[in-house]
Amino acid sequence: MTLKQIYMWLAITVGVVVLAIVGITSWYTVDESEQATMLTFGEAGEDITTPGLHFKMPWPVQEVRKVSKETFSLDFGYNQDDKSGADQIRMITGDENIVLADLVVQWKITAPSQYLFHSADPKQILNNATSASLRGIIGSSKIDEALTSGKAEIENDVRELLKSLIADYDIGISIIDVKLQEVDLPNEEVRTAFTKVTDARETMNTKINEAKKYRNQKYEEALGEKDAIISRAEGDKVARIQKAKGDVAQFDALYEEYAKSPTITKDRLVIETLEEVLPEAKIYIMNDSGNTLKYLPLDPSKSKTVAPAQGGSNNE
């Protein structure tokens, strides 16, 4: 074989290799659970989120980097089964108490080029941002809020603060949700003491509520009694006014009759007054000279009737 033939076969081999590389690297596929970013001479370009077969310039002109579309979970906080990390996630509340918090962050990659090239370790940045958000919100809350009714508000505040931090870092990550799993005290002695304080506070609130209920009950009874007294007084007032008006009308009528016949009206008033004063007395009106002695029974109920004697003689 001559040197010319060797060069020819070498050129053919190189051509076949180049064609193979061009054929193999000129297309790529994106799965439904994947997304990709296009690199042109190492510079990140547009992101590809549409699944299917795609074409590009052969390597090394263009290159594709793929990442997942799935939702990831970041567990941050205290694990009851693993107490080795308890010292690292202890937090101080706004009233200077120590608590342990357990948080789960759900996140996903929404900008592959930013996720791949804007930071060396985006997961570590997310972890640090989660720690800063949780510690910041817990540090501005009181221990009662963190352990009881304020968990929902703390969770919402952590979510909003974490979203703001991740947006500022611009690392291609979106926060889907934040779940505050548990907020606990550091040891059993502190838990016992806090439970006693909580029970005492609940007892105090119960007593206060009972006292308020009793006060409201008595206050309502007093208001009812006051209204009843006022109502009775109003009724008495109206009755007395009406009675006074009736008496005035009666007096006016008597005065009119008196003006017409003073003597007759005077006698009638005397007689009516005697009837009211002596309702069962019997009145006898006599018109004679007064020379004859008259015997009148003062109590007719006690008078006796004497029967005539039987068998008597007419000569007696």
PDB file of N, CA, C and O in Angstrom, residues 141-183:
ATOM      1  N   SER A 141     -41.090  36.027  66.866  1.00  0.00           N
ATOM      2  CA  SER A 141     -42.329  35.492  67.435  1.00  0.00           C
ATOM      3  C   SER A 141     -42.106  35.109  68.896  1.00  0.00           C
ATOM      4  O   SER A 141     -40.985  34.837  69.319  1.00  0.00           O
ATOM      5  N   LYS A 142     -43.185  35.071  69.644  1.00  0.00           N
ATOM      6  CA  LYS A 142     -43.114  34.635  71.035  1.00  0.00           C
ATOM      7  C   LYS A 142     -43.271  33.118  71.103  1.00  0.00           C
ATOM      8  O   LYS A 142     -43.821  32.492  70.196  1.00  0.00           O
ATOM      9  N   ILE A 143     -42.803  32.549  72.206  1.00  0.00           N
ATOM     10  CA  ILE A 143     -42.806  31.092  72.319  1.00  0.00           C
ATOM     11  C   ILE A 143     -44.220  30.528  72.334  1.00  0.00           C
ATOM     12  O   ILE A 143     -44.486  29.453  71.794  1.00  0.00           O
ATOM     13  N   ASP A 144     -45.158  31.249  72.930  1.00  0.00           N
ATOM     14  CA  ASP A 144     -46.549  30.774  72.945  1.00  0.00           C
ATOM     15  C   ASP A 144     -47.103  30.684  71.531  1.00  0.00           C
ATOM     16  O   ASP A 144     -47.814  29.730  71.183  1.00  0.00           O
ATOM     17  N   GLU A 145     -46.795  31.669  70.701  1.00  0.00           N
ATOM     18  CA  GLU A 145     -47.256  31.647  69.314  1.00  0.00           C
ATOM     19  C   GLU A 145     -46.611  30.504  68.544  1.00  0.00           C
ATOM     20  O   GLU A 145     -47.262  29.839  67.728  1.00  0.00           O
ATOM     21  N   ALA A 146     -45.317  30.273  68.783  1.00  0.00           N
ATOM     22  CA  ALA A 146     -44.600  29.231  68.048  1.00  0.00           C
ATOM     23  C   ALA A 146     -45.078  27.832  68.421  1.00  0.00           C
ATOM     24  O   ALA A 146     -45.051  26.918  67.577  1.00  0.00           O
ATOM     25  N   LEU A 147     -45.514  27.645  69.655  1.00  0.00           N
ATOM     26  CA  LEU A 147     -45.903  26.308  70.117  1.00  0.00           C
ATOM     27  C   LEU A 147     -47.392  26.041  70.010  1.00  0.00           C
ATOM     28  O   LEU A 147     -47.813  24.886  70.060  1.00  0.00           O
ATOM     29  N   THR A 148     -48.205  27.071  69.879  1.00  0.00           N
ATOM     30  CA  THR A 148     -49.658  26.860  69.899  1.00  0.00           C
ATOM     31  C   THR A 148     -50.327  27.430  68.653  1.00  0.00           C
ATOM     32  O   THR A 148     -50.151  26.907  67.561  1.00  0.00           O
ATOM     33  N   SER A 149     -51.062  28.496  68.812  1.00  0.00           N
ATOM     34  CA  SER A 149     -51.953  28.971  67.755  1.00  0.00           C
ATOM     35  C   SER A 149     -51.270  29.768  66.658  1.00  0.00           C
ATOM     36  O   SER A 149     -51.884  30.063  65.631  1.00  0.00           O
ATOM     37  N   GLY A 150     -49.994  30.142  66.845  1.00  0.00           N
ATOM     38  CA  GLY A 150     -49.337  30.981  65.851  1.00  0.00           C
ATOM     39  C   GLY A 150     -48.581  30.237  64.779  1.00  0.00           C
ATOM     40  O   GLY A 150     -47.883  30.863  63.968  1.00  0.00           O
ATOM     41  N   LYS A 151     -48.699  28.891  64.734  1.00  0.00           N
ATOM     42  CA  LYS A 151     -47.919  28.111  63.762  1.00  0.00           C
ATOM     43  C   LYS A 151     -48.307  28.438  62.323  1.00  0.00           C
ATOM     44  O   LYS A 151     -47.445  28.535  61.451  1.00  0.00           O
ATOM     45  N   ALA A 152     -49.588  28.603  62.070  1.00  0.00           N
ATOM     46  CA  ALA A 152     -50.031  28.880  60.698  1.00  0.00           C
ATOM     47  C   ALA A 152     -49.484  30.217  60.212  1.00  0.00           C
ATOM     48  O   ALA A 152     -49.032  30.347  59.067  1.00  0.00           O
ATOM     49  N   GLU A 153     -49.513  31.218  61.078  1.00  0.00           N
ATOM     50  CA  GLU A 153     -48.992  32.534  60.694  1.00  0.00           C
ATOM     51  C   GLU A 153     -47.481  32.473  60.478  1.00  0.00           C
ATOM     52  O   GLU A 153     -46.957  33.082  59.525  1.00  0.00           O
ATOM     53  N   ILE A 154     -46.764  31.735  61.333  1.00  0.00           N
ATOM     54  CA  ILE A 154     -45.314  31.582  61.161  1.00  0.00           C
ATOM     55  C   ILE A 154     -45.011  30.890  59.839  1.00  0.00           C
ATOM     56  O   ILE A 154     -44.098  31.282  59.098  1.00  0.00           O
ATOM     57  N   GLU A 155     -45.777  29.858  59.531  1.00  0.00           N
ATOM     58  CA  GLU A 155     -45.583  29.129  58.271  1.00  0.00           C
ATOM     59  C   GLU A 155     -45.771  30.042  57.068  1.00  0.00           C
ATOM     60  O   GLU A 155     -44.967  30.029  56.124  1.00  0.00           O
ATOM     61  N   ASN A 156     -46.820  30.859  57.071  1.00  0.00           N
ATOM     62  CA  ASN A 156     -47.062  31.785  55.958  1.00  0.00           C
ATOM     63  C   ASN A 156     -45.948  32.817  55.843  1.00  0.00           C
ATOM     64  O   ASN A 156     -45.500  33.145  54.727  1.00  0.00           O
ATOM     65  N   ASP A 157     -45.496  33.342  56.983  1.00  0.00           N
ATOM     66  CA  ASP A 157     -44.428  34.346  56.949  1.00  0.00           C
ATOM     67  C   ASP A 157     -43.118  33.749  56.423  1.00  0.00           C
ATOM     68  O   ASP A 157     -42.399  34.400  55.649  1.00  0.00           O
ATOM     69  N   VAL A 158     -42.801  32.516  56.829  1.00  0.00           N
ATOM     70  CA  VAL A 158     -41.588  31.854  56.337  1.00  0.00           C
ATOM     71  C   VAL A 158     -41.684  31.634  54.829  1.00  0.00           C
ATOM     72  O   VAL A 158     -40.711  31.842  54.079  1.00  0.00           O
ATOM     73  N   ARG A 159     -42.852  31.223  54.362  1.00  0.00           N
ATOM     74  CA  ARG A 159     -43.043  30.980  52.926  1.00  0.00           C
ATOM     75  C   ARG A 159     -42.796  32.256  52.124  1.00  0.00           C
ATOM     76  O   ARG A 159     -42.066  32.246  51.109  1.00  0.00           O
ATOM     77  N   GLU A 160     -43.388  33.355  52.555  1.00  0.00           N
ATOM     78  CA  GLU A 160     -43.231  34.603  51.809  1.00  0.00           C
ATOM     79  C   GLU A 160     -41.790  35.108  51.849  1.00  0.00           C
ATOM     80  O   GLU A 160     -41.260  35.582  50.834  1.00  0.00           O
ATOM     81  N   LEU A 161     -41.150  35.019  53.006  1.00  0.00           N
ATOM     82  CA  LEU A 161     -39.770  35.473  53.110  1.00  0.00           C
ATOM     83  C   LEU A 161     -38.834  34.610  52.272  1.00  0.00           C
ATOM     84  O   LEU A 161     -37.934  35.131  51.587  1.00  0.00           O
ATOM     85  N   LEU A 162     -39.041  33.299  52.279  1.00  0.00           N
ATOM     86  CA  LEU A 162     -38.192  32.399  51.497  1.00  0.00           C
ATOM     87  C   LEU A 162     -38.374  32.644  50.001  1.00  0.00           C
ATOM     88  O   LEU A 162     -37.383  32.652  49.236  1.00  0.00           O
ATOM     89  N   LYS A 163     -39.592  32.855  49.562  1.00  0.00           N
ATOM     90  CA  LYS A 163     -39.828  33.158  48.150  1.00  0.00           C
ATOM     91  C   LYS A 163     -39.108  34.436  47.741  1.00  0.00           C
ATOM     92  O   LYS A 163     -38.513  34.516  46.647  1.00  0.00           O
ATOM     93  N   SER A 164     -39.130  35.436  48.614  1.00  0.00           N
ATOM     94  CA  SER A 164     -38.465  36.699  48.305  1.00  0.00           C
ATOM     95  C   SER A 164     -36.945  36.505  48.205  1.00  0.00           C
ATOM     96  O   SER A 164     -36.297  37.045  47.285  1.00  0.00           O
ATOM     97  N   LEU A 165     -36.369  35.734  49.126  1.00  0.00           N
ATOM     98  CA  LEU A 165     -34.917  35.502  49.093  1.00  0.00           C
ATOM     99  C   LEU A 165     -34.504  34.733  47.836  1.00  0.00           C
ATOM    100  O   LEU A 165     -33.502  35.070  47.177  1.00  0.00           O
ATOM    101  N   ILE A 166     -35.247  33.679  47.494  1.00  0.00           N
ATOM    102  CA  ILE A 166     -34.905  32.870  46.316  1.00  0.00           C
ATOM    103  C   ILE A 166     -35.017  33.701  45.045  1.00  0.00           C
ATOM    104  O   ILE A 166     -34.207  33.563  44.107  1.00  0.00           O
ATOM    105  N   ALA A 167     -36.016  34.594  45.003  1.00  0.00           N
ATOM    106  CA  ALA A 167     -36.145  35.465  43.827  1.00  0.00           C
ATOM    107  C   ALA A 167     -34.953  36.411  43.723  1.00  0.00           C
ATOM    108  O   ALA A 167     -34.465  36.691  42.616  1.00  0.00           O
ATOM    109  N   ASP A 168     -34.444  36.885  44.853  1.00  0.00           N
ATOM    110  CA  ASP A 168     -33.285  37.777  44.833  1.00  0.00           C
ATOM    111  C   ASP A 168     -32.011  37.036  44.418  1.00  0.00           C
ATOM    112  O   ASP A 168     -31.161  37.599  43.722  1.00  0.00           O
ATOM    113  N   TYR A 169     -31.876  35.773  44.842  1.00  0.00           N
ATOM    114  CA  TYR A 169     -30.679  34.999  44.490  1.00  0.00           C
ATOM    115  C   TYR A 169     -30.662  34.608  43.015  1.00  0.00           C
ATOM    116  O   TYR A 169     -29.584  34.366  42.451  1.00  0.00           O
ATOM    117  N   ASP A 170     -31.834  34.507  42.378  1.00  0.00           N
ATOM    118  CA  ASP A 170     -31.925  34.235  40.937  1.00  0.00           C
ATOM    119  C   ASP A 170     -31.181  32.953  40.557  1.00  0.00           C
ATOM    120  O   ASP A 170     -30.280  32.950  39.714  1.00  0.00           O
ATOM    121  N   ILE A 171     -31.574  31.847  41.184  1.00  0.00           N
ATOM    122  CA  ILE A 171     -30.901  30.566  40.939  1.00  0.00           C
ATOM    123  C   ILE A 171     -31.813  29.575  40.209  1.00  0.00           C
ATOM    124  O   ILE A 171     -31.537  28.380  40.186  1.00  0.00           O
ATOM    125  N   GLY A 172     -32.888  30.078  39.601  1.00  0.00           N
ATOM    126  CA  GLY A 172     -33.736  29.222  38.778  1.00  0.00           C
ATOM    127  C   GLY A 172     -34.631  28.280  39.558  1.00  0.00           C
ATOM    128  O   GLY A 172     -35.065  27.260  39.011  1.00  0.00           O
ATOM    129  N   ILE A 173     -34.896  28.567  40.816  1.00  0.00           N
ATOM    130  CA  ILE A 173     -35.720  27.707  41.682  1.00  0.00           C
ATOM    131  C   ILE A 173     -37.001  28.457  42.045  1.00  0.00           C
ATOM    132  O   ILE A 173     -36.965  29.662  42.317  1.00  0.00           O
ATOM    133  N   SER A 174     -38.112  27.738  42.092  1.00  0.00           N
ATOM    134  CA  SER A 174     -39.380  28.286  42.564  1.00  0.00           C
ATOM    135  C   SER A 174     -39.850  27.491  43.783  1.00  0.00           C
ATOM    136  O   SER A 174     -39.782  26.258  43.787  1.00  0.00           O
ATOM    137  N   ILE A 175     -40.340  28.209  44.796  1.00  0.00           N
ATOM    138  CA  ILE A 175     -40.851  27.580  46.011  1.00  0.00           C
ATOM    139  C   ILE A 175     -42.325  27.233  45.799  1.00  0.00           C
ATOM    140  O   ILE A 175     -43.143  28.116  45.517  1.00  0.00           O
ATOM    141  N   ILE A 176     -42.641  25.954  45.919  1.00  0.00           N
ATOM    142  CA  ILE A 176     -44.020  25.506  45.737  1.00  0.00           C
ATOM    143  C   ILE A 176     -44.807  25.634  47.031  1.00  0.00           C
ATOM    144  O   ILE A 176     -45.914  26.178  47.057  1.00  0.00           O
ATOM    145  N   ASP A 177     -44.241  25.160  48.112  1.00  0.00           N
ATOM    146  CA  ASP A 177     -44.954  25.206  49.394  1.00  0.00           C
ATOM    147  C   ASP A 177     -43.962  25.058  50.536  1.00  0.00           C
ATOM    148  O   ASP A 177     -42.855  24.540  50.355  1.00  0.00           O
ATOM    149  N   VAL A 178     -44.385  25.540  51.703  1.00  0.00           N
ATOM    150  CA  VAL A 178     -43.606  25.423  52.932  1.00  0.00           C
ATOM    151  C   VAL A 178     -44.517  24.871  54.014  1.00  0.00           C
ATOM    152  O   VAL A 178     -45.604  25.414  54.240  1.00  0.00           O
ATOM    153  N   LYS A 179     -44.109  23.799  54.664  1.00  0.00           N
ATOM    154  CA  LYS A 179     -44.908  23.170  55.712  1.00  0.00           C
ATOM    155  C   LYS A 179     -44.106  23.130  57.007  1.00  0.00           C
ATOM    156  O   LYS A 179     -43.038  22.516  57.071  1.00  0.00           O
ATOM    157  N   LEU A 180     -44.649  23.788  58.017  1.00  0.00           N
ATOM    158  CA  LEU A 180     -44.043  23.751  59.345  1.00  0.00           C
ATOM    159  C   LEU A 180     -44.539  22.497  60.049  1.00  0.00           C
ATOM    160  O   LEU A 180     -45.692  22.412  60.459  1.00  0.00           O
ATOM    161  N   GLN A 181     -43.661  21.502  60.170  1.00  0.00           N
ATOM    162  CA  GLN A 181     -44.078  20.213  60.710  1.00  0.00           C
ATOM    163  C   GLN A 181     -44.263  20.252  62.222  1.00  0.00           C
ATOM    164  O   GLN A 181     -45.268  19.807  62.748  1.00  0.00           O
ATOM    165  N   GLU A 182     -43.268  20.791  62.921  1.00  0.00           N
ATOM    166  CA  GLU A 182     -43.323  20.735  64.377  1.00  0.00           C
ATOM    167  C   GLU A 182     -42.414  21.804  64.965  1.00  0.00           C
ATOM    168  O   GLU A 182     -41.359  22.112  64.424  1.00  0.00           O
ATOM    169  N   VAL A 183     -42.881  22.381  66.065  1.00  0.00           N
ATOM    170  CA  VAL A 183     -42.055  23.272  66.878  1.00  0.00           C
ATOM    171  C   VAL A 183     -42.068  22.713  68.291  1.00  0.00           C
ATOM    172  O   VAL A 183     -43.133  22.537  68.888  1.00  0.00           O
TER     173      VAL A 183
END
